[in-house]
Amino acid sequence: MTALTLSTAGAATLRADAVVVGIAKGTGPKAGPVVAPGAEAVDKAFGGKLAGVLETLGASGAEGEVTKLPSPSGLKAPVVLAVGLGTAPEKDEAFAAEVLRSAAGAAARALTGTKKAAFALPVEAAEDVAAIAEGALLGAYAFTAYQDGGKGAKAPLAEIALIGAKPRDKAHKAAAERAITLAEEINRARDLVNTPPNDLYPESFAAVATAAAKEHGVKVQVLDEKALTKGGYGGILGVGTGSANGPRLVRIAYTHPAAAKSLAFVGKGITYDSGGISLKPAGHNETMKCDMAGAAAVFAAVVSAARLGLKVNVTGWLALAENMPSGTATRPGDVLRMYSGKTVEVLNTDAEGRLVLADALAKASEENPDAIVDVATLTGAMMMALGSRTFGVMANDDAFRTAVHETAEEAGEPSWPMPLPADLRKGMDSPTADIANMGERMGGGLVAGLFLKEFVGEGITWAHLDIAGPAYNEGAPFGYTPKGGTGSAVRTLVRLAERTADGELG
């Protein structure tokens, strides 16, 4: 992964292949771009005319805009990269963390193939160090495991020197170290999401989790088909029964001796979703390797909590299965007896994520955590409602839903609180079983949330994150977000664990 250091050198004197500066939109009808704090030395090398030169080249300071130009004499770096920060903040106000995070990511992406870059973006506090470091490290990501690195291939930016931060300042140093840990685990989650399903299936995913758990002193337990059958996990088994690759339930647990609270994170881990007997049509199954993104996020979050030494107990449940059609696959009309003892009539085998999550939620509830949060690429309906960059938040407690939403926003992940209307529950009534896995078509994302709520233990606070939109970016990269797996929800889960450890929640 890309290396990151805090540098005491100046932007003009540090030896690097490029120096990154920020520019903002000036205020007023005729105002052009303005040089952002941190770039003073670079502006001086341009004779105080850097903003004018950039405007001549067409730069406006818009967020994410990238402009490269050769350095004048007086700078050690041969290239200056100016990245837009959007409208300049009011006097005595700072740039928002997400603005800096996104700008740093855009700059890092634009410097693919570069060995070392100095980032001279605005730094006033440790929060700025964290945002710039996170954005740059996440932007310098590439999934190249299946490419030969032949002629024309470019590696991600190799080294980042963060100028303006103070290496001896405890807060700045801690912010940088946290950013490195977080970026490494988010990128691990991205790698898992991007791995093709012929190589990532329940057993191999469980092996990755086991190896990482041992490396970081985290306890891990893997239930295979035999153990799942003995334990009565009808939901996970029902989804995985059509595949030659058997399902798994992985428990990965981090504990801290001084912890006062415990959290359970539950992740949907469908390593490939064909839809099963209710087969997806062509055009809807090509990216279904990403249907395990919830489990990847949970896995990454638990490992992050362990590496950061958070004073909270965090248990992750990875409900892993491959949903395939075959002579042994679950059929529409079949009834499954779930781990909780409830029976579910399967009306659509492509509504499989809620089945594996139901078993994992019921099992997680037995440990009576202070709160459970599940994460899943669950419904296309949520994408229809919120688009491809925002995930939905549902909960059985309004205050907790608000806390999770606010935590996500603080972490830089767009989210939106969604209701769980009681009237939609009737649509899942079944004449054969306790509940059906489908209900009304309208409000399908909310119906899925209501289904999951049925399997949460009595009196346990619970939230559901439907990350179907932001988990996998099928469009062009933007900011620090690459094409493909994004690592959605990892930052939210980690921040939630931090807030719980600090006594802010529960």
mmCIF file of N, CA and C in Angstrom, residues 35-105:
data_model
loop_
_atom_site.group_PDB
_atom_site.id
_atom_site.type_symbol
_atom_site.label_atom_id
_atom_site.label_comp_id
_atom_site.label_asym_id
_atom_site.label_seq_id
_atom_site.Cartn_x
_atom_site.Cartn_y
_atom_site.Cartn_z
ATOM 1 N N VAL A 35 -5.808 30.827 -4.291
ATOM 2 C CA VAL A 35 -4.914 29.816 -3.744
ATOM 3 C C VAL A 35 -5.300 29.529 -2.297
ATOM 4 N N ALA A 36 -5.412 28.250 -1.955
ATOM 5 C CA ALA A 36 -5.814 27.861 -0.601
ATOM 6 C C ALA A 36 -4.613 27.878 0.344
ATOM 7 N N PRO A 37 -4.860 27.989 1.642
ATOM 8 C CA PRO A 37 -3.764 27.922 2.619
ATOM 9 C C PRO A 37 -2.955 26.631 2.445
ATOM 10 N N GLY A 38 -1.680 26.726 2.682
ATOM 11 C CA GLY A 38 -0.787 25.584 2.501
ATOM 12 C C GLY A 38 0.054 25.697 1.252
ATOM 13 N N ALA A 39 -0.420 26.536 0.313
ATOM 14 C CA ALA A 39 0.251 26.669 -0.981
ATOM 15 C C ALA A 39 1.058 27.966 -1.096
ATOM 16 N N GLU A 40 1.283 28.655 -0.012
ATOM 17 C CA GLU A 40 1.938 29.959 -0.063
ATOM 18 C C GLU A 40 3.326 29.893 -0.718
ATOM 19 N N ALA A 41 4.115 28.885 -0.347
ATOM 20 C CA ALA A 41 5.473 28.780 -0.892
ATOM 21 C C ALA A 41 5.445 28.500 -2.396
ATOM 22 N N VAL A 42 4.482 27.707 -2.810
ATOM 23 C CA VAL A 42 4.359 27.403 -4.238
ATOM 24 C C VAL A 42 3.901 28.647 -4.995
ATOM 25 N N ASP A 43 2.953 29.368 -4.416
ATOM 26 C CA ASP A 43 2.487 30.610 -5.034
ATOM 27 C C ASP A 43 3.633 31.617 -5.152
ATOM 28 N N LYS A 44 4.467 31.669 -4.145
ATOM 29 C CA LYS A 44 5.610 32.589 -4.170
ATOM 30 C C LYS A 44 6.551 32.263 -5.321
ATOM 31 N N ALA A 45 6.745 30.961 -5.591
ATOM 32 C CA ALA A 45 7.615 30.558 -6.698
ATOM 33 C C ALA A 45 7.052 31.015 -8.045
ATOM 34 N N PHE A 46 5.742 31.194 -8.105
ATOM 35 C CA PHE A 46 5.085 31.697 -9.318
ATOM 36 C C PHE A 46 4.985 33.222 -9.297
ATOM 37 N N GLY A 47 5.691 33.840 -8.405
ATOM 38 C CA GLY A 47 5.640 35.295 -8.306
ATOM 39 C C GLY A 47 4.318 35.808 -7.818
ATOM 40 N N GLY A 48 3.609 35.004 -7.047
ATOM 41 C CA GLY A 48 2.306 35.397 -6.528
ATOM 42 C C GLY A 48 1.195 35.330 -7.564
ATOM 43 N N LYS A 49 1.471 34.688 -8.697
ATOM 44 C CA LYS A 49 0.496 34.664 -9.801
ATOM 45 C C LYS A 49 -0.033 33.258 -10.098
ATOM 46 N N LEU A 50 0.081 32.317 -9.141
ATOM 47 C CA LEU A 50 -0.376 30.953 -9.384
ATOM 48 C C LEU A 50 -1.860 30.910 -9.738
ATOM 49 N N ALA A 51 -2.685 31.646 -9.009
ATOM 50 C CA ALA A 51 -4.126 31.645 -9.284
ATOM 51 C C ALA A 51 -4.414 32.131 -10.700
ATOM 52 N N GLY A 52 -3.709 33.182 -11.125
ATOM 53 C CA GLY A 52 -3.912 33.713 -12.473
ATOM 54 C C GLY A 52 -3.488 32.723 -13.541
ATOM 55 N N VAL A 53 -2.370 32.038 -13.322
ATOM 56 C CA VAL A 53 -1.904 31.030 -14.282
ATOM 57 C C VAL A 53 -2.919 29.904 -14.404
ATOM 58 N N LEU A 54 -3.421 29.459 -13.264
ATOM 59 C CA LEU A 54 -4.407 28.377 -13.270
ATOM 60 C C LEU A 54 -5.694 28.803 -13.961
ATOM 61 N N GLU A 55 -6.126 30.040 -13.725
ATOM 62 C CA GLU A 55 -7.334 30.529 -14.390
ATOM 63 C C GLU A 55 -7.129 30.572 -15.892
ATOM 64 N N THR A 56 -5.946 30.963 -16.326
ATOM 65 C CA THR A 56 -5.631 30.980 -17.759
ATOM 66 C C THR A 56 -5.726 29.581 -18.363
ATOM 67 N N LEU A 57 -5.370 28.584 -17.555
ATOM 68 C CA LEU A 57 -5.434 27.195 -18.016
ATOM 69 C C LEU A 57 -6.849 26.615 -17.914
ATOM 70 N N GLY A 58 -7.795 27.413 -17.438
ATOM 71 C CA GLY A 58 -9.190 26.968 -17.381
ATOM 72 C C GLY A 58 -9.647 26.480 -16.025
ATOM 73 N N ALA A 59 -8.770 26.549 -15.028
ATOM 74 C CA ALA A 59 -9.150 26.095 -13.690
ATOM 75 C C ALA A 59 -10.092 27.097 -13.027
ATOM 76 N N SER A 60 -11.051 26.568 -12.287
ATOM 77 C CA SER A 60 -12.019 27.433 -11.604
ATOM 78 C C SER A 60 -12.013 27.251 -10.099
ATOM 79 N N GLY A 61 -11.427 26.152 -9.624
ATOM 80 C CA GLY A 61 -11.464 25.843 -8.199
ATOM 81 C C GLY A 61 -12.624 24.958 -7.813
ATOM 82 N N ALA A 62 -13.371 24.450 -8.791
ATOM 83 C CA ALA A 62 -14.505 23.578 -8.500
ATOM 84 C C ALA A 62 -14.021 22.297 -7.822
ATOM 85 N N GLU A 63 -14.869 21.738 -6.950
ATOM 86 C CA GLU A 63 -14.488 20.534 -6.215
ATOM 87 C C GLU A 63 -14.096 19.400 -7.160
ATOM 88 N N GLY A 64 -12.944 18.788 -6.885
ATOM 89 C CA GLY A 64 -12.488 17.646 -7.658
ATOM 90 C C GLY A 64 -11.770 17.986 -8.946
ATOM 91 N N GLU A 65 -11.768 19.242 -9.350
ATOM 92 C CA GLU A 65 -11.095 19.658 -10.578
ATOM 93 C C GLU A 65 -9.582 19.528 -10.388
ATOM 94 N N VAL A 66 -8.893 18.958 -11.360
ATOM 95 C CA VAL A 66 -7.450 18.741 -11.274
ATOM 96 C C VAL A 66 -6.750 19.417 -12.446
ATOM 97 N N THR A 67 -5.729 20.195 -12.138
ATOM 98 C CA THR A 67 -4.946 20.879 -13.173
ATOM 99 C C THR A 67 -3.457 20.662 -12.886
ATOM 100 N N LYS A 68 -2.740 20.170 -13.884
ATOM 101 C CA LYS A 68 -1.296 19.970 -13.745
ATOM 102 C C LYS A 68 -0.558 21.036 -14.537
ATOM 103 N N LEU A 69 0.565 21.502 -13.996
ATOM 104 C CA LEU A 69 1.397 22.452 -14.729
ATOM 105 C C LEU A 69 2.852 22.291 -14.286
ATOM 106 N N PRO A 70 3.796 22.617 -15.159
ATOM 107 C CA PRO A 70 5.209 22.492 -14.810
ATOM 108 C C PRO A 70 5.601 23.517 -13.757
ATOM 109 N N SER A 71 6.522 23.127 -12.903
ATOM 110 C CA SER A 71 6.974 24.024 -11.835
ATOM 111 C C SER A 71 7.960 25.053 -12.364
ATOM 112 N N PRO A 72 7.944 26.255 -11.801
ATOM 113 C CA PRO A 72 8.975 27.252 -12.127
ATOM 114 C C PRO A 72 10.232 26.964 -11.301
ATOM 115 N N SER A 73 11.270 27.699 -11.535
ATOM 116 C CA SER A 73 12.464 27.564 -10.711
ATOM 117 C C SER A 73 12.110 27.986 -9.295
ATOM 118 N N GLY A 74 12.736 27.339 -8.331
ATOM 119 C CA GLY A 74 12.415 27.642 -6.945
ATOM 120 C C GLY A 74 11.652 26.531 -6.265
ATOM 121 N N LEU A 75 11.162 25.571 -7.049
ATOM 122 C CA LEU A 75 10.480 24.402 -6.489
ATOM 123 C C LEU A 75 11.293 23.151 -6.794
ATOM 124 N N LYS A 76 11.451 22.275 -5.803
ATOM 125 C CA LYS A 76 12.172 21.022 -6.025
ATOM 126 C C LYS A 76 11.344 20.044 -6.859
ATOM 127 N N ALA A 77 10.047 20.046 -6.663
ATOM 128 C CA ALA A 77 9.169 19.153 -7.425
ATOM 129 C C ALA A 77 8.980 19.699 -8.840
ATOM 130 N N PRO A 78 9.085 18.865 -9.865
ATOM 131 C CA PRO A 78 8.970 19.353 -11.232
ATOM 132 C C PRO A 78 7.546 19.628 -11.702
ATOM 133 N N VAL A 79 6.560 19.132 -10.957
ATOM 134 C CA VAL A 79 5.158 19.275 -11.361
ATOM 135 C C VAL A 79 4.336 19.819 -10.199
ATOM 136 N N VAL A 80 3.435 20.743 -10.514
ATOM 137 C CA VAL A 80 2.457 21.236 -9.540
ATOM 138 C C VAL A 80 1.086 20.707 -9.955
ATOM 139 N N LEU A 81 0.386 20.125 -9.010
ATOM 140 C CA LEU A 81 -0.975 19.667 -9.276
ATOM 141 C C LEU A 81 -1.912 20.470 -8.387
ATOM 142 N N ALA A 82 -2.791 21.216 -9.012
ATOM 143 C CA ALA A 82 -3.773 22.023 -8.275
ATOM 144 C C ALA A 82 -5.111 21.294 -8.278
ATOM 145 N N VAL A 83 -5.671 21.096 -7.109
ATOM 146 C CA VAL A 83 -6.949 20.396 -7.003
ATOM 147 C C VAL A 83 -7.991 21.339 -6.419
ATOM 148 N N GLY A 84 -9.180 21.318 -7.010
ATOM 149 C CA GLY A 84 -10.250 22.215 -6.590
ATOM 150 C C GLY A 84 -10.872 21.831 -5.261
ATOM 151 N N LEU A 85 -11.150 22.840 -4.438
ATOM 152 C CA LEU A 85 -11.758 22.639 -3.125
ATOM 153 C C LEU A 85 -13.163 23.226 -3.032
ATOM 154 N N GLY A 86 -13.668 23.729 -4.157
ATOM 155 C CA GLY A 86 -14.999 24.323 -4.132
ATOM 156 C C GLY A 86 -14.963 25.746 -3.592
ATOM 157 N N THR A 87 -16.099 26.254 -3.185
ATOM 158 C CA THR A 87 -16.205 27.634 -2.708
ATOM 159 C C THR A 87 -15.362 27.850 -1.455
ATOM 160 N N ALA A 88 -14.605 28.923 -1.461
ATOM 161 C CA ALA A 88 -13.767 29.244 -0.306
ATOM 162 C C ALA A 88 -14.633 29.484 0.921
ATOM 163 N N PRO A 89 -14.234 28.959 2.089
ATOM 164 C CA PRO A 89 -15.044 29.169 3.293
ATOM 165 C C PRO A 89 -15.000 30.622 3.757
ATOM 166 N N GLU A 90 -15.950 30.958 4.595
ATOM 167 C CA GLU A 90 -15.981 32.306 5.152
ATOM 168 C C GLU A 90 -14.762 32.529 6.038
ATOM 169 N N LYS A 91 -14.467 33.782 6.306
ATOM 170 C CA LYS A 91 -13.339 34.121 7.159
ATOM 171 C C LYS A 91 -13.487 33.437 8.513
ATOM 172 N N ASP A 92 -12.383 32.899 9.025
ATOM 173 C CA ASP A 92 -12.322 32.191 10.307
ATOM 174 C C ASP A 92 -13.001 30.826 10.261
ATOM 175 N N GLU A 93 -13.365 30.371 9.074
ATOM 176 C CA GLU A 93 -13.909 29.022 8.915
ATOM 177 C C GLU A 93 -12.932 28.179 8.112
ATOM 178 N N ALA A 94 -12.990 26.866 8.325
ATOM 179 C CA ALA A 94 -12.070 25.952 7.652
ATOM 180 C C ALA A 94 -12.808 25.162 6.586
ATOM 181 N N PHE A 95 -12.042 24.552 5.697
ATOM 182 C CA PHE A 95 -12.638 23.662 4.714
ATOM 183 C C PHE A 95 -13.181 22.426 5.420
ATOM 184 N N ALA A 96 -14.331 21.939 4.966
ATOM 185 C CA ALA A 96 -14.940 20.754 5.562
ATOM 186 C C ALA A 96 -14.041 19.536 5.353
ATOM 187 N N ALA A 97 -14.095 18.618 6.301
ATOM 188 C CA ALA A 97 -13.253 17.416 6.227
ATOM 189 C C ALA A 97 -13.493 16.635 4.942
ATOM 190 N N GLU A 98 -14.752 16.495 4.551
ATOM 191 C CA GLU A 98 -15.038 15.706 3.346
ATOM 192 C C GLU A 98 -14.526 16.391 2.094
ATOM 193 N N VAL A 99 -14.480 17.726 2.086
ATOM 194 C CA VAL A 99 -13.917 18.456 0.953
ATOM 195 C C VAL A 99 -12.429 18.128 0.816
ATOM 196 N N LEU A 100 -11.717 18.166 1.938
ATOM 197 C CA LEU A 100 -10.283 17.852 1.913
ATOM 198 C C LEU A 100 -10.052 16.388 1.557
ATOM 199 N N ARG A 101 -10.880 15.514 2.114
ATOM 200 C CA ARG A 101 -10.746 14.080 1.843
ATOM 201 C C ARG A 101 -10.935 13.788 0.360
ATOM 202 N N SER A 102 -11.963 14.361 -0.209
ATOM 203 C CA SER A 102 -12.260 14.134 -1.627
ATOM 204 C C SER A 102 -11.187 14.732 -2.529
ATOM 205 N N ALA A 103 -10.717 15.934 -2.188
ATOM 206 C CA ALA A 103 -9.677 16.590 -2.988
ATOM 207 C C ALA A 103 -8.378 15.798 -2.966
ATOM 208 N N ALA A 104 -8.000 15.328 -1.792
ATOM 209 C CA ALA A 104 -6.777 14.532 -1.678
ATOM 210 C C ALA A 104 -6.893 13.246 -2.483
ATOM 211 N N GLY A 105 -8.079 12.650 -2.465
ATOM 212 C CA GLY A 105 -8.290 11.432 -3.253
ATOM 213 C C GLY A 105 -8.193 11.676 -4.737
#
